[in-house]
Coordinates of C-alpha atoms and ligand atoms in Angstrom, one line a residue:
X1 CA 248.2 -29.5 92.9
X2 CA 250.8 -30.8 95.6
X3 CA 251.0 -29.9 99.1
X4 CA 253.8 -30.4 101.7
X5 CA 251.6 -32.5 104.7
X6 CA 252.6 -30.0 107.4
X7 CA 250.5 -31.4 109.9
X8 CA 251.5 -34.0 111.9
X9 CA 250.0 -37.3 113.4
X10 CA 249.8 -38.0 117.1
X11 CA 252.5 -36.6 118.7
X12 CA 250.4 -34.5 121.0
X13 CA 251.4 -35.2 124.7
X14 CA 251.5 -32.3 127.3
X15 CA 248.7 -30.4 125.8
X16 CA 246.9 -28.7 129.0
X17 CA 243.5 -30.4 129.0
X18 CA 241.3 -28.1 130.9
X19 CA 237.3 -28.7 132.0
X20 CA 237.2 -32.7 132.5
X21 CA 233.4 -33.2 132.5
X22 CA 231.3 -37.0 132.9
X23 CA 232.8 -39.1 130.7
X24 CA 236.4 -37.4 130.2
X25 CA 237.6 -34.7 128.3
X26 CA 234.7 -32.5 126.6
X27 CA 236.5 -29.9 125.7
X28 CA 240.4 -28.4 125.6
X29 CA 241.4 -24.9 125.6
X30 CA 244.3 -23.4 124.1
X31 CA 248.0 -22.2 125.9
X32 CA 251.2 -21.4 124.5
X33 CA 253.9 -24.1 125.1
X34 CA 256.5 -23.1 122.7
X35 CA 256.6 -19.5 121.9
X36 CA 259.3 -19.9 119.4
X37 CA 256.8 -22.1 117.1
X38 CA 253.8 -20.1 117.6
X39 CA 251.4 -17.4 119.7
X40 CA 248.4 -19.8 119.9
X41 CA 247.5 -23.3 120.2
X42 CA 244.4 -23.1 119.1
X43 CA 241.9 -26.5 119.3
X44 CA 238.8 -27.4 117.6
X45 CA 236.4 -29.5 119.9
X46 CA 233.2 -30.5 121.3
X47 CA 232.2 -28.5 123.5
X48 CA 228.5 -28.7 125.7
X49 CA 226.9 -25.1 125.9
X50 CA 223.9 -24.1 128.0
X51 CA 222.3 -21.8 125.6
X52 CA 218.6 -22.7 126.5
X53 CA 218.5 -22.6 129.9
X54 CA 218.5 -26.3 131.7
X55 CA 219.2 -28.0 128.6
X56 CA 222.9 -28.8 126.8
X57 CA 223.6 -28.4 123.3
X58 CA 226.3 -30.1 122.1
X59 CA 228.5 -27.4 120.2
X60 CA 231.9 -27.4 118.9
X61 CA 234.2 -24.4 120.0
X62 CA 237.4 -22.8 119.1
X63 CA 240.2 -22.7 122.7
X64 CA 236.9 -24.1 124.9
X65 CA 234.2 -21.5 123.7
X66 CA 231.5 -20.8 121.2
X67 CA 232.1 -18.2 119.2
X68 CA 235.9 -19.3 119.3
X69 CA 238.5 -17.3 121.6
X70 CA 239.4 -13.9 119.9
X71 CA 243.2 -14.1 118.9
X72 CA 245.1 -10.6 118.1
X73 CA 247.5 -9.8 116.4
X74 CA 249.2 -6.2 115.6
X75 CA 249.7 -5.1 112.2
X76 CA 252.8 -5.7 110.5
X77 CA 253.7 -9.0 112.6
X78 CA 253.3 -12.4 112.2
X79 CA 250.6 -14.8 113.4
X80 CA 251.4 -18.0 114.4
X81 CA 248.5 -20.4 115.3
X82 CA 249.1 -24.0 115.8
X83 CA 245.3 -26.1 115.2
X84 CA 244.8 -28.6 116.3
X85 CA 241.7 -31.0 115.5
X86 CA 239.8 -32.6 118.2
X87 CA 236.9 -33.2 116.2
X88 CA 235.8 -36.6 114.9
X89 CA 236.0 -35.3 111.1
X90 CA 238.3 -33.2 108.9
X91 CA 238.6 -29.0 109.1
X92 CA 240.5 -26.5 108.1
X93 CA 240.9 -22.8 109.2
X94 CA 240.4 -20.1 106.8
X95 CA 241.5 -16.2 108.1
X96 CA 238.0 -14.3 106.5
X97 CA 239.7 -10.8 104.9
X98 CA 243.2 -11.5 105.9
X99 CA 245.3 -11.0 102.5
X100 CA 247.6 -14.0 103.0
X101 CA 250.2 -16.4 100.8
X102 CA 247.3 -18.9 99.0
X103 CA 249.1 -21.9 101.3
X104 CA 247.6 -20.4 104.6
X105 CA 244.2 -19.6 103.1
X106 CA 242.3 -22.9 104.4
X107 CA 240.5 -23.8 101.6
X108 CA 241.1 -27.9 101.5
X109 CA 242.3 -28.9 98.3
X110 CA 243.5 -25.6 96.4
X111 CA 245.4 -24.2 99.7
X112 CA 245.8 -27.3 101.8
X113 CA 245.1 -31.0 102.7
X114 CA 241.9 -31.1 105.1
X115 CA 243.3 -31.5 109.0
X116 CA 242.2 -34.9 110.0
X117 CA 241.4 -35.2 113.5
X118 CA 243.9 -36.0 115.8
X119 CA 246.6 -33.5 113.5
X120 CA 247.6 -30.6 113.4
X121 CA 248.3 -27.6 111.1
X122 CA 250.6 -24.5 111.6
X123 CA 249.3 -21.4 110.3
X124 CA 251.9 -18.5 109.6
X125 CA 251.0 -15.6 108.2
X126 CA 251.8 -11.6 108.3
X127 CA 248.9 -9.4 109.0
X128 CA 249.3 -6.6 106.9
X129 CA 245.8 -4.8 107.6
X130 CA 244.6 -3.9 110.8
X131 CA 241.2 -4.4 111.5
X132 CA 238.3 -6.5 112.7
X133 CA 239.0 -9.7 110.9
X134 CA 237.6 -13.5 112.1
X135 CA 238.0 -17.3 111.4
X136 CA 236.4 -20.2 110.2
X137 CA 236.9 -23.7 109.0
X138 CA 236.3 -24.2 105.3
X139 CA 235.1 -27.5 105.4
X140 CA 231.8 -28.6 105.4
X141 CA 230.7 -25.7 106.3
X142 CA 227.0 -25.7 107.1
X143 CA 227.4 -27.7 109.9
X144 CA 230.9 -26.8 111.3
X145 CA 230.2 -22.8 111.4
X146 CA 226.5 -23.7 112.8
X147 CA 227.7 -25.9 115.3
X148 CA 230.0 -23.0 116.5
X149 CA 233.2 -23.1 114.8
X150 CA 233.8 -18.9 114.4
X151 CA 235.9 -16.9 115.9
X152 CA 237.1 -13.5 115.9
X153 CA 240.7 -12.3 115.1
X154 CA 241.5 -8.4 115.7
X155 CA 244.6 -6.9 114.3
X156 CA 245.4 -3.6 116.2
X157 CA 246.7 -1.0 114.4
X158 CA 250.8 -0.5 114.6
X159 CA 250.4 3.0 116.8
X160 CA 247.7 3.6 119.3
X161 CA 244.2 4.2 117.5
X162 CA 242.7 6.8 120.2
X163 CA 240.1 4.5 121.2
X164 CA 240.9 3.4 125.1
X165 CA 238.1 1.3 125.2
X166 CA 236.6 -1.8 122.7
X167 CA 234.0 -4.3 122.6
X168 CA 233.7 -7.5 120.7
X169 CA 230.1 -8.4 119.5
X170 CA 229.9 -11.5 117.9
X171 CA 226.6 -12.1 116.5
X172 CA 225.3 -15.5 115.7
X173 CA 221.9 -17.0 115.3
X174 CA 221.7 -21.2 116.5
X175 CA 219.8 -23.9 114.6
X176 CA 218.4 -25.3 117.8
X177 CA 214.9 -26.4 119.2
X178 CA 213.9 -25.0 122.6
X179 CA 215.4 -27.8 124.4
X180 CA 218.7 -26.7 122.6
X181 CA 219.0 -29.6 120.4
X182 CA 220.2 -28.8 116.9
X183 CA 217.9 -28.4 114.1
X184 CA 219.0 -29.0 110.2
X185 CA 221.5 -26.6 109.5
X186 CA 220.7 -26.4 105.9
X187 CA 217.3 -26.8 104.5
X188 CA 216.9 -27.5 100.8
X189 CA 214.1 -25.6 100.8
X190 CA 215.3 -22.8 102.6
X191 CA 219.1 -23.0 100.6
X192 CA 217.2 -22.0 97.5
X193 CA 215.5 -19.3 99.0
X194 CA 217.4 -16.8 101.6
X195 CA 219.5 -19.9 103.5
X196 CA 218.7 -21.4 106.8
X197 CA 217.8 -19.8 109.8
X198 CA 219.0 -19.9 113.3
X199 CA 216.3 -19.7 115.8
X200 CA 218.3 -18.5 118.7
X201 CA 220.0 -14.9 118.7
X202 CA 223.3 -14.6 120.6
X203 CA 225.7 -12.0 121.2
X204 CA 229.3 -13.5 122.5
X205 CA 227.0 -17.2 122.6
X206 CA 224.8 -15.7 125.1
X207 CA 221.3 -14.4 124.4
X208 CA 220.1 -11.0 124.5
X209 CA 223.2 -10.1 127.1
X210 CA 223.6 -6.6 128.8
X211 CA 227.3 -5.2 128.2
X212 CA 228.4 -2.9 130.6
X213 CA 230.2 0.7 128.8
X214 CA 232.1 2.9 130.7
X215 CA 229.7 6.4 131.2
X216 CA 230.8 9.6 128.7
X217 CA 233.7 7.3 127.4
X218 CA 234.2 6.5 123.4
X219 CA 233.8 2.7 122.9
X220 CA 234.5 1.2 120.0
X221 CA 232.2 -1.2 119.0
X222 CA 233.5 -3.9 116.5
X223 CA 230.5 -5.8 115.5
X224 CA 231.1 -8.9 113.5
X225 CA 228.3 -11.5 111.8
X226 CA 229.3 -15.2 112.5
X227 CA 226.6 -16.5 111.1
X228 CA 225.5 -18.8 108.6
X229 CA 222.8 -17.0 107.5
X230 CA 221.3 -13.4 108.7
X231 CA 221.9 -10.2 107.3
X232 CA 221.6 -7.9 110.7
X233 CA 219.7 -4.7 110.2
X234 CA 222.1 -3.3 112.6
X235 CA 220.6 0.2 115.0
X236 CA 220.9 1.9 118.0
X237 CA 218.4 3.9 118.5
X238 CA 219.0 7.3 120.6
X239 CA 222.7 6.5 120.1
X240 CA 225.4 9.0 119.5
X241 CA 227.8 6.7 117.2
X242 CA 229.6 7.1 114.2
X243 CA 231.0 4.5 111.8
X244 CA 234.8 4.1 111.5
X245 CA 235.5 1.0 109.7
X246 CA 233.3 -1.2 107.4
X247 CA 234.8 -5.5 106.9
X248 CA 238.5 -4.4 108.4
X249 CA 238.8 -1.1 106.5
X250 CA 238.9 2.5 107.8
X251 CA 236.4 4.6 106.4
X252 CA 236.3 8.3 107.0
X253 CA 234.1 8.6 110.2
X254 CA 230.0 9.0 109.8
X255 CA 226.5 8.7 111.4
X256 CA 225.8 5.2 111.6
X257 CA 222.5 6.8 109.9
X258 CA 218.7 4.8 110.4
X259 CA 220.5 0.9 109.8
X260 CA 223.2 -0.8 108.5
X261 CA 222.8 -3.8 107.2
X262 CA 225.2 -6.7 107.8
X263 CA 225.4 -9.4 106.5
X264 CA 227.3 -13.0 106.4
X265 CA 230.9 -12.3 107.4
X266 CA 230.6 -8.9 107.1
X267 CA 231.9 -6.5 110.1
X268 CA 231.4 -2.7 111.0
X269 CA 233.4 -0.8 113.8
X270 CA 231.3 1.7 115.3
X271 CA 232.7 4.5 118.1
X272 CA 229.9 5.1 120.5
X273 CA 229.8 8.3 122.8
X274 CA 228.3 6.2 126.4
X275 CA 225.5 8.4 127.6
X276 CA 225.2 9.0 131.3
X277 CA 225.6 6.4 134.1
X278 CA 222.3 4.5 134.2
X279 CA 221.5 5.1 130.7
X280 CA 220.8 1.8 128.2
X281 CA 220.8 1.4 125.0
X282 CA 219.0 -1.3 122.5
X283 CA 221.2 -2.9 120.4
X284 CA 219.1 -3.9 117.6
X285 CA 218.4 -6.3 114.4
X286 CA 215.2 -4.3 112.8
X287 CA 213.1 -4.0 115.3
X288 CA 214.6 -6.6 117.4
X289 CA 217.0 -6.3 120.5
X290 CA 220.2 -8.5 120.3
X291 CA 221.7 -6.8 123.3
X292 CA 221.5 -4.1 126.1
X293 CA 224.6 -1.9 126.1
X294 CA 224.1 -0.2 129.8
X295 CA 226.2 2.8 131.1
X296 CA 228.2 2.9 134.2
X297 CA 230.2 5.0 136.2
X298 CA 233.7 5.7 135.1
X299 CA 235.8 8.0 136.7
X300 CA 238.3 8.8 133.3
X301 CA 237.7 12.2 132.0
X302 CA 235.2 12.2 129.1
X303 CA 236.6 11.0 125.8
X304 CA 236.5 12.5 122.7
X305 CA 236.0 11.2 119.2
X306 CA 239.8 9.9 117.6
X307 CA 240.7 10.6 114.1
X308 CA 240.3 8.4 111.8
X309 CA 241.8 5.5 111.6
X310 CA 244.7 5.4 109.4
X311 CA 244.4 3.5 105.7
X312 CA 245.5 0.1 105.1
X313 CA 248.4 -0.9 102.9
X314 CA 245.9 -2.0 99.5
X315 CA 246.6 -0.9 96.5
X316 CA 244.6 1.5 94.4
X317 CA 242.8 0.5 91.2
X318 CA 243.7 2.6 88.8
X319 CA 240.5 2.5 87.1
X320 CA 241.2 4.4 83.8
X321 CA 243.7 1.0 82.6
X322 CA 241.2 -1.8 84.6
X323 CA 239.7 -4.8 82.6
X324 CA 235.6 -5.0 82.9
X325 CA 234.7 -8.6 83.9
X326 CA 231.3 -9.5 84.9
X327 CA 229.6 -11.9 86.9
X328 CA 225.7 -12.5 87.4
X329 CA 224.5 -14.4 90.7
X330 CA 221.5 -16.1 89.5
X331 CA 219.3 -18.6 90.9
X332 CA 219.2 -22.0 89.2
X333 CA 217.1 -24.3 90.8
X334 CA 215.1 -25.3 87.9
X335 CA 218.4 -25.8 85.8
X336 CA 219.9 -29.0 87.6
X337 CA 218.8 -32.4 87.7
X338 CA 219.3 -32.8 91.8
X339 CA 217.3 -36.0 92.2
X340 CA 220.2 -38.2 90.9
X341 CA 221.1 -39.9 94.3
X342 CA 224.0 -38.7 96.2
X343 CA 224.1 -35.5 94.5
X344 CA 223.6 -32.4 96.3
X345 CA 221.3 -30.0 94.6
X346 CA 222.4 -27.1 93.0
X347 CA 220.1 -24.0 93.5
X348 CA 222.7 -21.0 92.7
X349 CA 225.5 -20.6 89.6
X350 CA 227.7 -17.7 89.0
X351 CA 228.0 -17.0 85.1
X352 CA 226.1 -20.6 84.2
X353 CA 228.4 -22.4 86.2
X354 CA 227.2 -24.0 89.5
X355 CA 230.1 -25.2 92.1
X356 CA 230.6 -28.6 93.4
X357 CA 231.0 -28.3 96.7
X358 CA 231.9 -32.7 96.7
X359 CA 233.8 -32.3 93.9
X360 CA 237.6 -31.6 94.4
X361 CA 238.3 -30.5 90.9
X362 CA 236.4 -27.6 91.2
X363 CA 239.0 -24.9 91.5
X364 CA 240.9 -26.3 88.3
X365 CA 238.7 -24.5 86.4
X366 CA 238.5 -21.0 87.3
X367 CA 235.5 -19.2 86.2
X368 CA 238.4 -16.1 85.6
X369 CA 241.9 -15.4 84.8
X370 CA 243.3 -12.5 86.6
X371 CA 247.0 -11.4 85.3
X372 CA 249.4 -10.7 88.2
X373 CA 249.9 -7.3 88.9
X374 CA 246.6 -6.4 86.6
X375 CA 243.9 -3.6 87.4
X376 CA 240.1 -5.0 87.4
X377 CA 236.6 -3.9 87.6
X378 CA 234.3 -6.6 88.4
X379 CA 230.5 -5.6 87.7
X380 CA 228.5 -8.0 90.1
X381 CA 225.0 -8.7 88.8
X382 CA 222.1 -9.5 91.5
X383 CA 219.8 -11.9 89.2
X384 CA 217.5 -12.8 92.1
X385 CA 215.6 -11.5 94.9
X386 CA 217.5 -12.8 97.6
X387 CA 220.8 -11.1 99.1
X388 CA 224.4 -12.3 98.6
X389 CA 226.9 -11.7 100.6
X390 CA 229.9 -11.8 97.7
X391 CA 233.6 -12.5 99.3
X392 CA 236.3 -13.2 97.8
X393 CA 239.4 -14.8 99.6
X394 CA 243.2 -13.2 99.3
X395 CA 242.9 -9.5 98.2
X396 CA 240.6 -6.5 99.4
X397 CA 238.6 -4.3 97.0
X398 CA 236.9 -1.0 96.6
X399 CA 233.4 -0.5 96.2
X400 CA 233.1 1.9 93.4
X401 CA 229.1 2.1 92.8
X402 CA 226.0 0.2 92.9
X403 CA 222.8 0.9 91.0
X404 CA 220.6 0.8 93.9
X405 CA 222.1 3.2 96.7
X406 CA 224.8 5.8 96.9
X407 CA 228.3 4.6 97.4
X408 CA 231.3 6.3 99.4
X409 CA 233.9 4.4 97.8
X410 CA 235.7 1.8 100.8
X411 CA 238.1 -1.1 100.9
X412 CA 236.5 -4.7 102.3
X413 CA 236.5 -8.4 101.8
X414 CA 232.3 -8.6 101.1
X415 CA 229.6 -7.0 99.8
X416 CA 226.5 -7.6 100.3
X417 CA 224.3 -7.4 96.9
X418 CA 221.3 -6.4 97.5
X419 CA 218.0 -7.9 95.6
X420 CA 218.6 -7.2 91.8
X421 CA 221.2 -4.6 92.4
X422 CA 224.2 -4.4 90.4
X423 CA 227.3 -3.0 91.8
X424 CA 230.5 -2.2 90.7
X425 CA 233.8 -3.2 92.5
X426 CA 237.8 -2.8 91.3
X427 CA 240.7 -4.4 92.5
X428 CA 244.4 -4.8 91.5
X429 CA 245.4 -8.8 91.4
X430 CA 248.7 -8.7 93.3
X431 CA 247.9 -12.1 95.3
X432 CA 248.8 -15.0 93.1
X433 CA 247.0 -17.7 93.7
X434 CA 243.5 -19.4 93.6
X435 CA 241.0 -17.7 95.1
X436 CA 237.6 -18.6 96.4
X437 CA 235.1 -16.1 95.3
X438 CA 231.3 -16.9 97.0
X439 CA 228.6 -16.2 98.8
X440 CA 228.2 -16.5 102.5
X441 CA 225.1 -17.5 102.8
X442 CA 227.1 -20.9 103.6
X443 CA 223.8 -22.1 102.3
X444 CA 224.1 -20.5 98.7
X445 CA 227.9 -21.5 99.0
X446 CA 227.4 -25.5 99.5
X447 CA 224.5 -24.9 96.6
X448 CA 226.3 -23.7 94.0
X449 CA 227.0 -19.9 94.5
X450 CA 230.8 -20.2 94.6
X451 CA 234.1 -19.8 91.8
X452 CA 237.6 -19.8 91.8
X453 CA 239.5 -17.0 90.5
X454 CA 243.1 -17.1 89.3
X455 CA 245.8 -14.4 89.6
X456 CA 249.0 -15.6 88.2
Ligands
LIG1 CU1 234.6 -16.4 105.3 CU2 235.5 -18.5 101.9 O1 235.0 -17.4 103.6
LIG2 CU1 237.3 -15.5 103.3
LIG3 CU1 223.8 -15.9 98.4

């Protein structure tokens, strides 16, 4: 494969550097300087956070801030985000759920070159769906998302929704000790189990936060999981709230219901009816509170529930003509040699086949052929105990059924397959390309639990 090197070297003077800490720059945030090349500069850099109080972890950040600075977009236009790398190693940016020409997809080798730091890569792209959408590099991943590299990007809808107020929740967990140093990112021990945990729960970087919500207003809630790792058993108890999009995609309006479990990459917009000033409300993980959601007084007349949101632009799998392929997610540990030095270990194959995640050849060899234009089932197969998040890159597809709980059929970008469940999905290949298809437990992903799929 051959790229066009559209980054450049150098070349960067009059970029605003903003928060000059000891020892010079620490960290750059992003502004406009040519609006007819692009909306957003956005820069990857260090950046020192206070998340255990008194002590500095030393994060990397999107535009000056972990998670990264939310970009938006409106559906139907064009995005335009000049990156820039600040870091001391490569990265790329890949658009999680945005259906995108292959050459904007971030994935180093198959869409582009890796950025090297000091260059600089335009991203251009149309976003088609609107939705709750978000960013991240695709470059050694454990590390770079753990260290704080995810952001969200929200595409409004073309006409007004209905909702006059939002919220962005970014949820991550942090691998660091309680003097906010980082701790391993990726355990082998934990990668072939359910991945790595954070020990730190933040909301917007900050732990356990209150979020102030206008009283008797309709709020909607988009709720996204940055991280490497947890699936969120997402609930609100004593909440009046309804579900109105699952990963970017509208779904006819519903009770949240007892939990809704979220996992790696996955999003869910809620609408929530504030209760009365001076009400709060848990936000939780199981049993755990992630954040406070407090009313206050608002002086707007009481909102009412909008319709719901209107359908995205995918097209429908006609499932009468689709192709059956399958694909089993099983566990492998016991399958690889991994002591052979300067190998990584393998713990996770789709269909027999484990990815190399330091091998660049990988995606020459796609584990399945998809014809342009063609209609597809895919029947994923749970082999092991342990969830997977399964995403693939460049095209949306509906849930059909799963063996294990009842399905409303919806559009989205991931799925998360349960423990030895086998679920049914269908899409239609109209995104030629090469397209990652993986796990995000980023640990499963670097172990193994990732393919490439080719529509052509
Ligand atoms: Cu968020 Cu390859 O994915
Ligand atoms: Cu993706
Ligand atoms: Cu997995």
């Amino acid at each position: 494969m051959s790229f066009t090197r559209r980054q450049i070297l150098g070349g960067l003077a009059g970029l605003g550097v903003v928060g000059l800490g000891v020892g010079g720059a620490r960290y750059w945030l992003g502004r406009t300087l040519d609006a007819r090349t692009h909306d957003y500069e956005l820069i990857a850099a260090p950046l020192d956070l206070e998340l255990v109080s008194g002590y500095t972890t030393p994060a990397w950040g999107y535009g000056g801030q972990a998670p990264g600075v939310e970009l938006r977009s409106r559906q139907g236009d064009w995005l335009r985000v000049r990156f820039i790398n600040k870091l001391d190693e490569p990265t790329t940016i890949h658009w999680h759920g945005i259906r995108l020409p292959l050459e904007m997809d971030g994935v180093p080798y198959v869409s582009q070159l890796p950025v090297l730091p000091g260059e600089y890569f335009d991203y251009r792209f149309k976003t088609e769906d609107a939705g709750s959408f978000w960013y991240h590099p695709h470059v050694s991943s454990a590390h770079q998302l753990g260290r704080g590299l995810v952001g969200p990007l929200i595409v409004e809808e073309r006409e007004p929704s209905g909702f006059r107020h939002e919220r962005v929740l970014n949820l991550k967990t942090w691998h660091v000790d309680q003097q906010g140093a980082f701790t391993a990112f990726s355990v082998p021990r934990e990668a072939a189990r359910e991945g790595t945990r954070g020990r730190l729960s933040s909301v917007n970087g900050v732990s356990l936060p209150t979020l102030d919500l206008p009283a008797g207003q309709v709020v909607r809630l988009r709720i996204l999981n940055l991280d490497n790792t947890v699936t969120y058993r997402l609930n609100l108890p004593g909440a009046d709230v309804r579900v109105y999009a699952l990963d970017g995609h509208p779904v006819e309006p519903r009770p949240l219901g007892k939990e809704y479990w979220l996992g790696p990459g996955m999003r869910i917009e809620l609408a929530l009816k504030v209760p009365a000033a001076g009400q709060e409300l848990p936000l939780r993980n199981g049993p755990l509170r992630l954040a406070t959601l407090k009313s206050v007084p608002s002086n707007e007349a009481p909102g009412e529930w909008p319709a719901a949101l209107p359908a995205n632009p995918v097209a429908e799998p006609d499932l009468d003509k689709a192709q059956v392929l399958r694909f089993n997610f099983e566990w492998a540990a016991t399958l690889v040699d991994s002591s052979a030095p300067g190998r990584r270990s393998h713990y996770w194959q789709i269909n027999g086949k484990a990815w190399d995640i330091d091998d660049k050849t990988c995606a020459d060899r796609p584990i399945a052929r998809l014809q342009k234009d063609g209609h597809y089932i895919f029947e994923l197969r749970n082999m092991a105990q342990y969830l997977h998040p399964i995403h693939l890159h460049g095209m949306a597809f509906k849930v059909l059924s799963s063996d294990r709980r009842d399905i409303v059929p919806y559009f989205t970008d991931t799925y998360l397959l349960g423990k030895n469940e086998t679920a049914r999905i269908a899409l239609v290949a109209d995104n030629p390309g090469i397209w990652m298809f993986h796990c995000h437990v980023i640990d499963h992903m670097e172990t193994g639990l990732m393919a490439a799929i080719e529509v052509a």
